[in-house]
Short mmCIF file of C-alpha atoms in Angstrom, two decimals:
data_model
loop_
_atom_site.label_atom_id
_atom_site.label_comp_id
_atom_site.label_asym_id
_atom_site.label_seq_id
_atom_site.Cartn_x
_atom_site.Cartn_y
_atom_site.Cartn_z
CA UNK D 1 33.04 -53.64 -26.75
CA UNK D 2 30.90 -54.31 -29.88
CA UNK D 3 27.31 -53.13 -30.75
CA UNK D 4 26.02 -56.64 -30.13
CA UNK D 5 27.36 -57.11 -26.78
CA UNK D 6 26.13 -53.77 -25.57
CA UNK D 7 22.73 -54.52 -26.80
CA UNK D 8 22.54 -57.58 -24.49
CA UNK D 9 23.88 -55.79 -21.51
CA UNK D 10 21.60 -52.94 -21.58
CA UNK D 11 19.27 -54.31 -18.89
CA UNK D 12 21.99 -53.86 -16.09
CA UNK D 13 23.20 -50.52 -17.69
CA UNK D 14 19.55 -49.09 -17.58
CA UNK D 15 18.87 -50.20 -14.16
CA UNK D 16 22.03 -49.12 -12.68
CA UNK D 17 23.17 -52.56 -11.45
CA UNK D 18 26.02 -52.67 -13.78
CA UNK D 19 29.71 -53.15 -12.64
CA UNK D 20 31.30 -49.65 -12.84
CA UNK D 21 34.12 -50.73 -15.02
CA UNK D 22 31.91 -52.41 -17.35
CA UNK D 23 29.92 -49.30 -17.35
CA UNK D 24 32.77 -47.11 -18.35
CA UNK D 25 33.53 -49.19 -21.04
CA UNK D 26 29.98 -49.17 -22.24
CA UNK D 27 29.76 -45.16 -22.02
CA UNK D 28 33.05 -45.08 -24.11
CA UNK D 29 31.45 -47.13 -26.80
CA UNK D 30 28.25 -45.15 -26.69
CA UNK D 31 30.02 -41.73 -27.22
CA UNK D 32 31.46 -42.91 -30.42
CA UNK D 33 28.58 -45.06 -32.03
CA UNK D 34 25.59 -43.12 -33.04
CA UNK D 35 23.41 -46.28 -33.82
CA UNK D 36 24.20 -47.69 -30.38
CA UNK D 37 23.12 -44.40 -28.61
CA UNK D 38 19.94 -44.14 -30.65
CA UNK D 39 19.35 -48.05 -29.71
CA UNK D 40 19.92 -47.30 -26.02
CA UNK D 41 17.75 -44.20 -25.94
CA UNK D 42 14.79 -45.88 -27.48
CA UNK D 43 15.49 -48.87 -25.45
CA UNK D 44 15.23 -46.62 -22.35
CA UNK D 45 12.18 -44.90 -23.72
CA UNK D 46 10.56 -48.34 -24.31
CA UNK D 47 11.02 -49.20 -20.61
CA UNK D 48 9.75 -45.85 -19.50
CA UNK D 49 6.40 -45.98 -21.52
CA UNK D 50 5.99 -49.49 -20.05
CA UNK D 51 6.46 -48.02 -16.53
CA UNK D 52 3.88 -45.41 -17.54
CA UNK D 53 1.31 -48.02 -18.61
CA UNK D 54 2.07 -49.77 -15.28
CA UNK D 55 1.24 -46.46 -13.31
CA UNK D 56 -2.03 -45.68 -15.36
CA UNK D 57 -3.20 -49.29 -15.83
CA UNK D 58 -6.55 -49.69 -14.13
CA UNK D 59 -7.59 -53.33 -13.48
CA UNK D 60 -10.52 -53.15 -15.53
CA UNK D 61 -12.73 -55.85 -15.39
CA UNK D 62 -16.20 -55.81 -17.15
CA UNK D 63 -18.83 -55.14 -14.98
CA UNK D 64 -20.99 -58.18 -15.90
CA UNK D 65 -17.84 -60.50 -15.46
CA UNK D 66 -17.32 -58.97 -12.07
CA UNK D 67 -21.02 -59.42 -11.09
CA UNK D 68 -21.02 -63.02 -12.11
CA UNK D 69 -17.80 -63.75 -10.67
CA UNK D 70 -18.59 -62.46 -7.12
CA UNK D 71 -22.18 -64.08 -7.49
CA UNK D 72 -20.22 -67.53 -8.18
CA UNK D 73 -17.69 -67.18 -5.20
CA UNK D 74 -20.08 -66.15 -2.84
CA UNK D 75 -22.77 -68.81 -3.69
CA UNK D 76 -19.71 -71.32 -3.93
CA UNK D 77 -18.83 -70.35 -0.38
CA UNK D 78 -22.22 -70.25 0.95
CA UNK D 79 -23.23 -73.54 -0.54
CA UNK D 80 -20.18 -75.57 0.69
CA UNK D 81 -19.21 -74.22 3.83
CA UNK D 82 -19.72 -77.68 5.53
CA UNK D 83 -17.66 -79.09 2.79
CA UNK D 84 -14.91 -76.48 3.22
CA UNK D 85 -14.81 -77.03 6.92
CA UNK D 86 -14.94 -80.88 6.58
CA UNK D 87 -11.88 -80.46 4.07
CA UNK D 88 -10.13 -78.28 6.55
CA UNK D 89 -10.66 -80.53 9.60
CA UNK D 90 -9.49 -83.49 7.43
CA UNK D 91 -6.25 -81.68 6.41
CA UNK D 92 -5.71 -80.85 10.25
CA UNK D 93 -6.43 -84.39 11.30
CA UNK D 94 -4.31 -85.80 8.80
CA UNK D 95 -1.35 -83.54 9.88
CA UNK D 96 -1.96 -84.21 13.72
CA UNK D 97 -1.71 -88.03 12.98
CA UNK D 98 1.47 -87.55 10.91
CA UNK D 99 3.07 -85.56 13.22
CA UNK D 100 2.19 -88.21 16.23
CA UNK D 101 3.51 -90.94 14.04
CA UNK D 102 6.60 -89.24 13.30
CA UNK D 103 7.15 -88.48 17.07
CA UNK D 104 6.46 -91.96 18.07
CA UNK D 105 9.12 -93.40 15.25
CA UNK D 106 11.60 -90.88 16.71
CA UNK D 107 11.04 -92.22 20.41
CA UNK D 108 11.23 -95.71 19.20
CA UNK D 109 14.38 -95.17 17.07
CA UNK D 110 12.52 -96.46 13.75
CA UNK D 111 12.83 -93.21 11.64
CA UNK D 112 14.39 -93.59 8.10
CA UNK D 113 17.98 -92.64 7.89
CA UNK D 114 17.09 -89.30 6.19
CA UNK D 115 14.75 -88.20 8.90
CA UNK D 116 16.75 -89.46 11.61
CA UNK D 117 19.63 -87.20 10.38
CA UNK D 118 17.19 -84.21 9.74
CA UNK D 119 15.93 -84.94 13.29
CA UNK D 120 19.27 -85.02 14.99
CA UNK D 121 20.76 -81.90 13.47
CA UNK D 122 17.74 -80.11 14.69
CA UNK D 123 17.99 -81.36 18.10
CA UNK D 124 21.44 -80.16 18.20
CA UNK D 125 20.46 -76.77 17.52
CA UNK D 126 17.15 -76.74 19.33
CA UNK D 127 16.97 -77.20 23.33
CA UNK D 128 13.22 -77.35 23.27
CA UNK D 129 13.01 -80.27 20.85
CA UNK D 130 16.02 -82.08 22.24
CA UNK D 131 14.71 -81.79 25.84
CA UNK D 132 11.27 -83.04 24.67
CA UNK D 133 12.33 -86.15 22.60
CA UNK D 134 14.79 -86.98 25.41
CA UNK D 135 12.18 -87.14 27.87
CA UNK D 136 9.74 -89.04 25.46
CA UNK D 137 12.42 -91.88 24.94
CA UNK D 138 13.04 -92.12 28.79
CA UNK D 139 9.27 -92.51 29.01
CA UNK D 140 9.17 -95.02 26.20
CA UNK D 141 7.00 -94.65 22.86
CA UNK D 142 3.44 -96.08 24.21
CA UNK D 143 3.40 -92.86 26.33
CA UNK D 144 3.75 -90.46 23.48
CA UNK D 145 0.62 -88.26 22.91
CA UNK D 146 0.08 -84.99 20.83
CA UNK D 147 3.20 -83.00 21.33
CA UNK D 148 2.83 -79.33 22.43
CA UNK D 149 2.24 -76.55 19.85
CA UNK D 150 5.96 -75.51 19.64
CA UNK D 151 7.37 -79.18 19.07
CA UNK D 152 4.49 -79.70 16.60
CA UNK D 153 5.30 -76.75 14.51
CA UNK D 154 9.33 -77.69 14.51
CA UNK D 155 8.29 -81.32 13.61
CA UNK D 156 6.06 -79.97 10.45
CA UNK D 157 9.01 -77.87 9.21
CA UNK D 158 11.19 -81.07 9.54
CA UNK D 159 8.66 -83.03 7.74
CA UNK D 160 8.55 -80.34 4.82
CA UNK D 161 12.52 -80.25 4.56
CA UNK D 162 12.54 -83.96 3.69
CA UNK D 163 12.93 -84.60 -0.18
CA UNK D 164 9.77 -85.50 -2.04
CA UNK D 165 9.18 -89.24 -1.87
CA UNK D 166 11.51 -89.77 0.85
CA UNK D 167 9.65 -92.07 3.64
CA UNK D 168 9.75 -91.10 7.16
CA UNK D 169 9.89 -94.51 8.71
CA UNK D 170 11.70 -97.50 8.27
CA UNK D 171 9.84 -100.34 6.51
CA UNK G 1 5.80 -54.40 -2.32
CA UNK G 2 4.56 -52.05 0.15
CA UNK G 3 4.46 -52.44 4.14
CA UNK G 4 1.07 -51.74 3.68
CA UNK G 5 0.00 -54.13 1.27
CA UNK G 6 1.98 -56.86 2.94
CA UNK G 7 -0.28 -56.00 6.37
CA UNK G 8 -3.50 -56.03 4.35
CA UNK G 9 -2.45 -59.48 2.82
CA UNK G 10 -1.53 -60.77 6.44
CA UNK G 11 -5.03 -59.74 7.87
CA UNK G 12 -6.81 -60.90 4.77
CA UNK G 13 -5.23 -64.30 5.11
CA UNK G 14 -6.06 -64.39 8.78
CA UNK G 15 -9.77 -63.93 8.12
CA UNK G 16 -9.88 -66.35 5.51
CA UNK G 17 -8.38 -68.87 7.77
CA UNK G 18 -10.80 -68.14 10.36
CA UNK G 19 -13.72 -68.20 7.83
CA UNK G 20 -14.74 -64.51 8.78
CA UNK G 21 -17.91 -63.57 6.63
CA UNK G 22 -16.25 -60.46 5.12
CA UNK G 23 -13.25 -62.44 4.14
CA UNK G 24 -14.29 -63.27 0.72
CA UNK G 25 -15.68 -60.07 0.02
CA UNK G 26 -12.27 -58.61 1.01
CA UNK G 27 -10.53 -61.13 -1.25
CA UNK G 28 -12.48 -60.08 -4.20
CA UNK G 29 -12.18 -56.49 -3.54
CA UNK G 30 -8.58 -56.54 -3.54
CA UNK G 31 -7.64 -59.11 -6.05
CA UNK G 32 -10.49 -59.84 -8.56
CA UNK G 33 -9.19 -57.10 -11.07
CA UNK G 34 -5.65 -58.30 -10.82
CA UNK G 35 -6.45 -61.89 -11.05
CA UNK G 36 -8.68 -61.19 -14.17
CA UNK G 37 -6.09 -59.24 -15.87
CA UNK G 38 -3.42 -61.60 -15.40
CA UNK G 39 -5.42 -64.43 -16.64
CA UNK G 40 -6.60 -62.37 -19.56
CA UNK G 41 -3.06 -61.53 -20.26
CA UNK G 42 -2.27 -65.33 -20.34
CA UNK G 43 -5.55 -66.66 -21.92
CA UNK G 44 -6.41 -63.49 -24.10
CA UNK G 45 -10.01 -64.39 -23.80
CA UNK G 46 -12.66 -63.25 -21.77
CA UNK G 47 -14.78 -66.30 -21.07
CA UNK G 48 -11.62 -68.34 -20.52
CA UNK G 49 -10.32 -65.65 -18.14
CA UNK G 50 -13.50 -65.73 -16.31
CA UNK G 51 -13.63 -69.26 -15.57
CA UNK G 52 -9.97 -69.25 -14.74
CA UNK G 53 -10.44 -66.49 -12.09
CA UNK G 54 -13.42 -68.56 -10.66
CA UNK G 55 -10.89 -71.44 -10.26
CA UNK G 56 -8.51 -69.34 -8.80
CA UNK G 57 -10.55 -68.14 -6.31
CA UNK G 58 -11.90 -71.40 -5.12
CA UNK G 59 -8.55 -72.81 -4.83
CA UNK G 60 -7.46 -69.88 -2.74
CA UNK G 61 -10.51 -69.94 -0.34
CA UNK G 62 -10.04 -73.88 -0.15
CA UNK G 63 -6.38 -73.78 0.40
CA UNK G 64 -5.94 -70.61 2.57
CA UNK G 65 -5.72 -73.04 5.59
CA UNK G 66 -2.72 -75.04 4.30
CA UNK G 67 -0.84 -72.05 3.03
CA UNK G 68 2.56 -72.10 4.44
CA UNK G 69 3.16 -68.73 4.56
CA UNK G 70 6.80 -69.06 3.35
CA UNK G 71 6.19 -66.94 0.32
CA UNK G 72 4.07 -63.86 0.22
CA UNK G 73 0.45 -64.39 -0.14
CA UNK G 74 -0.14 -62.58 -3.25
CA UNK G 75 2.54 -64.42 -5.06
CA UNK G 76 1.13 -67.87 -3.83
CA UNK G 77 -2.28 -66.63 -5.62
CA UNK G 78 -0.54 -65.25 -8.73
CA UNK G 79 1.17 -68.76 -8.91
CA UNK G 80 -2.13 -70.43 -8.46
CA UNK G 81 -3.54 -68.22 -11.34
CA UNK G 82 -0.61 -68.80 -13.62
CA UNK G 83 -0.72 -72.58 -13.14
CA UNK G 84 -4.49 -72.63 -13.70
CA UNK G 85 -4.04 -70.71 -16.97
CA UNK G 86 -1.35 -72.62 -18.32
CA UNK G 87 -3.23 -75.85 -17.67
CA UNK G 88 -5.98 -74.43 -19.58
CA UNK G 89 -3.93 -73.42 -22.61
CA UNK G 90 -2.33 -76.82 -22.66
CA UNK G 91 -5.56 -78.49 -23.92
CA UNK G 92 -6.03 -75.70 -26.35
CA UNK G 93 -4.89 -74.97 -29.83
CA UNK G 94 -2.19 -72.36 -29.35
CA UNK G 95 -3.01 -68.79 -30.15
CA UNK G 96 -1.57 -67.07 -32.84
CA UNK G 97 1.81 -65.44 -31.73
CA UNK G 98 4.58 -63.84 -33.46
CA UNK G 99 7.94 -65.25 -33.61
CA UNK G 100 10.29 -63.06 -31.11
CA UNK G 101 13.38 -63.78 -33.34
CA UNK G 102 12.06 -61.66 -36.26
CA UNK G 103 12.18 -58.70 -33.65
CA UNK G 104 15.72 -59.18 -32.26
CA UNK G 105 18.33 -56.65 -33.28
CA UNK G 106 20.38 -57.53 -36.46
CA UNK G 107 24.14 -57.28 -36.39
CA UNK G 108 26.89 -57.76 -39.10
CA UNK G 109 29.49 -60.47 -38.66
CA UNK G 110 31.67 -58.05 -36.72
CA UNK G 111 28.91 -57.30 -34.35
CA UNK G 112 27.83 -53.88 -35.69
CA UNK G 113 24.42 -52.77 -35.93
CA UNK G 114 23.29 -53.87 -39.33
CA UNK G 115 20.38 -51.55 -40.19
CA UNK G 116 20.16 -47.92 -39.63
CA UNK G 117 18.72 -46.69 -36.30
CA UNK G 118 16.16 -44.11 -35.59
CA UNK G 119 16.19 -42.19 -32.51
CA UNK G 120 12.44 -41.71 -31.50
CA UNK G 121 12.95 -41.30 -27.78
CA UNK G 122 12.26 -37.42 -27.93
CA UNK G 123 9.25 -38.05 -30.06
CA UNK G 124 7.41 -40.34 -27.60
CA UNK G 125 7.75 -38.02 -24.81
CA UNK G 126 4.74 -35.75 -26.26
CA UNK G 127 1.94 -36.37 -24.07
CA UNK G 128 -0.50 -36.44 -27.15
CA UNK G 129 0.91 -39.94 -27.98
CA UNK G 130 0.61 -41.39 -24.29
CA UNK G 131 -2.85 -43.19 -24.82
CA UNK G 132 -1.80 -44.48 -28.21
CA UNK G 133 1.52 -45.87 -27.23
CA UNK G 134 -0.06 -47.66 -24.12
CA UNK G 135 -2.62 -49.34 -26.50
CA UNK G 136 0.20 -50.43 -28.95
CA UNK G 137 2.35 -51.78 -26.00
CA UNK G 138 -0.71 -53.85 -24.99
CA UNK G 139 -1.15 -54.76 -28.41
CA UNK G 140 2.36 -56.11 -28.93
CA UNK G 141 2.58 -57.75 -25.67
CA UNK G 142 -0.35 -59.80 -26.77
CA UNK G 143 1.23 -61.00 -29.55
CA UNK G 144 3.99 -62.52 -27.74
CA UNK G 145 4.09 -66.13 -27.04
CA UNK G 146 3.10 -66.93 -23.35
CA UNK G 147 6.71 -67.95 -22.33
CA UNK G 148 7.75 -64.33 -22.62
CA UNK G 149 4.30 -62.71 -22.19
CA UNK G 150 3.85 -64.14 -18.68
CA UNK G 151 7.28 -62.94 -17.55
CA UNK G 152 6.84 -59.33 -19.00
CA UNK G 153 3.40 -58.77 -17.34
CA UNK G 154 4.65 -60.17 -13.96
CA UNK G 155 7.71 -57.93 -13.98
CA UNK G 156 6.85 -54.85 -16.15
CA UNK G 157 3.08 -54.38 -15.73
CA UNK G 158 2.90 -55.83 -12.44
CA UNK G 159 6.21 -54.30 -11.13
CA UNK G 160 7.15 -57.68 -9.34
CA UNK G 161 10.76 -58.14 -8.72
CA UNK G 162 12.94 -60.73 -10.54
CA UNK G 163 13.19 -62.93 -7.48
CA UNK G 164 9.32 -62.90 -7.13
CA UNK G 165 8.60 -63.75 -10.69
CA UNK G 166 11.21 -66.43 -10.67
CA UNK G 167 9.39 -68.10 -7.72
CA UNK G 168 5.88 -67.74 -9.07
CA UNK G 169 6.91 -69.33 -12.21
CA UNK G 170 9.21 -71.85 -10.82
CA UNK G 171 12.10 -70.49 -12.87
CA UNK G 172 15.69 -69.18 -12.07
CA UNK G 173 16.39 -65.51 -11.86
CA UNK G 174 18.89 -65.67 -14.75
CA UNK G 175 16.10 -67.25 -16.93
CA UNK G 176 13.79 -64.41 -15.72
CA UNK G 177 16.23 -61.75 -16.61
CA UNK G 178 16.98 -63.23 -20.22
CA UNK G 179 13.17 -63.74 -21.17
CA UNK G 180 12.58 -60.07 -19.88
CA UNK G 181 15.40 -58.69 -21.71
CA UNK G 182 14.32 -60.35 -25.05
CA UNK G 183 10.56 -59.03 -24.32
CA UNK G 184 11.83 -55.50 -23.84
CA UNK G 185 14.16 -55.65 -26.97
CA UNK G 186 11.31 -56.97 -29.02
CA UNK G 187 8.92 -54.25 -27.68
CA UNK G 188 11.57 -51.64 -28.72
CA UNK G 189 11.69 -52.82 -32.27
CA UNK G 190 7.93 -53.28 -32.37
CA UNK G 191 7.71 -49.54 -31.52
CA UNK G 192 10.37 -48.50 -33.71
CA UNK G 193 8.42 -50.15 -36.84
CA UNK G 194 5.20 -48.74 -35.78
CA UNK G 195 6.53 -45.10 -35.30
CA UNK G 196 8.59 -45.26 -38.70
CA UNK G 197 5.36 -46.61 -40.39
CA UNK G 198 3.41 -43.76 -38.82
CA UNK G 199 5.78 -41.19 -40.24
CA UNK G 200 5.89 -42.71 -43.57
CA UNK G 201 2.09 -42.76 -43.70
#
């Protein structure tokens, strides 16, 4: 081992995650090389000082900044609770609609190939969903209504697993 | 991450989602210091950090409902903070930063240390130096470019794991490790020079 290598391996050495054989080699070098010993000791000291800083750091936020920030956030929340609620409801509605569309497409067999594949492999491992979709297919897609919560959360997870830009449905 | 903080976060998220009246107070109590400091360490300017913190809290409150819970709440919030700050920096003229290369250890062609090496590790153990060193570390950290500064602050000052930091910044763990190591090497060298000059003066 040379000094240069040692300098770039110090992180693992200092936090104890280094491979034991490599560690031995490094110790051996250290015992023979004064500059590296000094380098290592001061590197350790630097890390220790930073840790001390972490322990003593106070999350100081100037009082007037704190007061302004609190006032801003509180008044914004007070002023716009309807807006926030509206937004939340919109998000919930959009999501419910998306889930329903996907369940209908799954029942009618018009899912895109990527989504169909995800759905198939999920159903193979999930008796709850495979039962639900089998029954839905038997009943026909015009019968489908909002699925129960358990199914819903699985469908949502499935939609999120889809690569971005991928369409759920066949055109 | 302590189990206690985890529980506190879970409860907070739940009450934010329900819109409990105390939720916002609790959010501010737990996080305004941290978020403001994180924003300060990236933006290095009080009024910018204040505006960024406003944006962060509004985003968190608005989006608490759609937060997926596949990462920890605080790391989601830190990520919003980092993104908000970096977006603010983008439009601005860059702050003056030092070049980290000038502080990397120098080696001969054979890979040996090219300059003499002082061992000041015993010196800094004196309590009297504590406060001064803390201030110097902060100052030197502020001079780093944000690429290193953000990683260093999240890992070594906030005490997050490399995995958590990687997730927040959208980088790989090896990239985090390498930036962190370079930041520490830089800091070691800065402290060396500072202590040497102190002695000479």
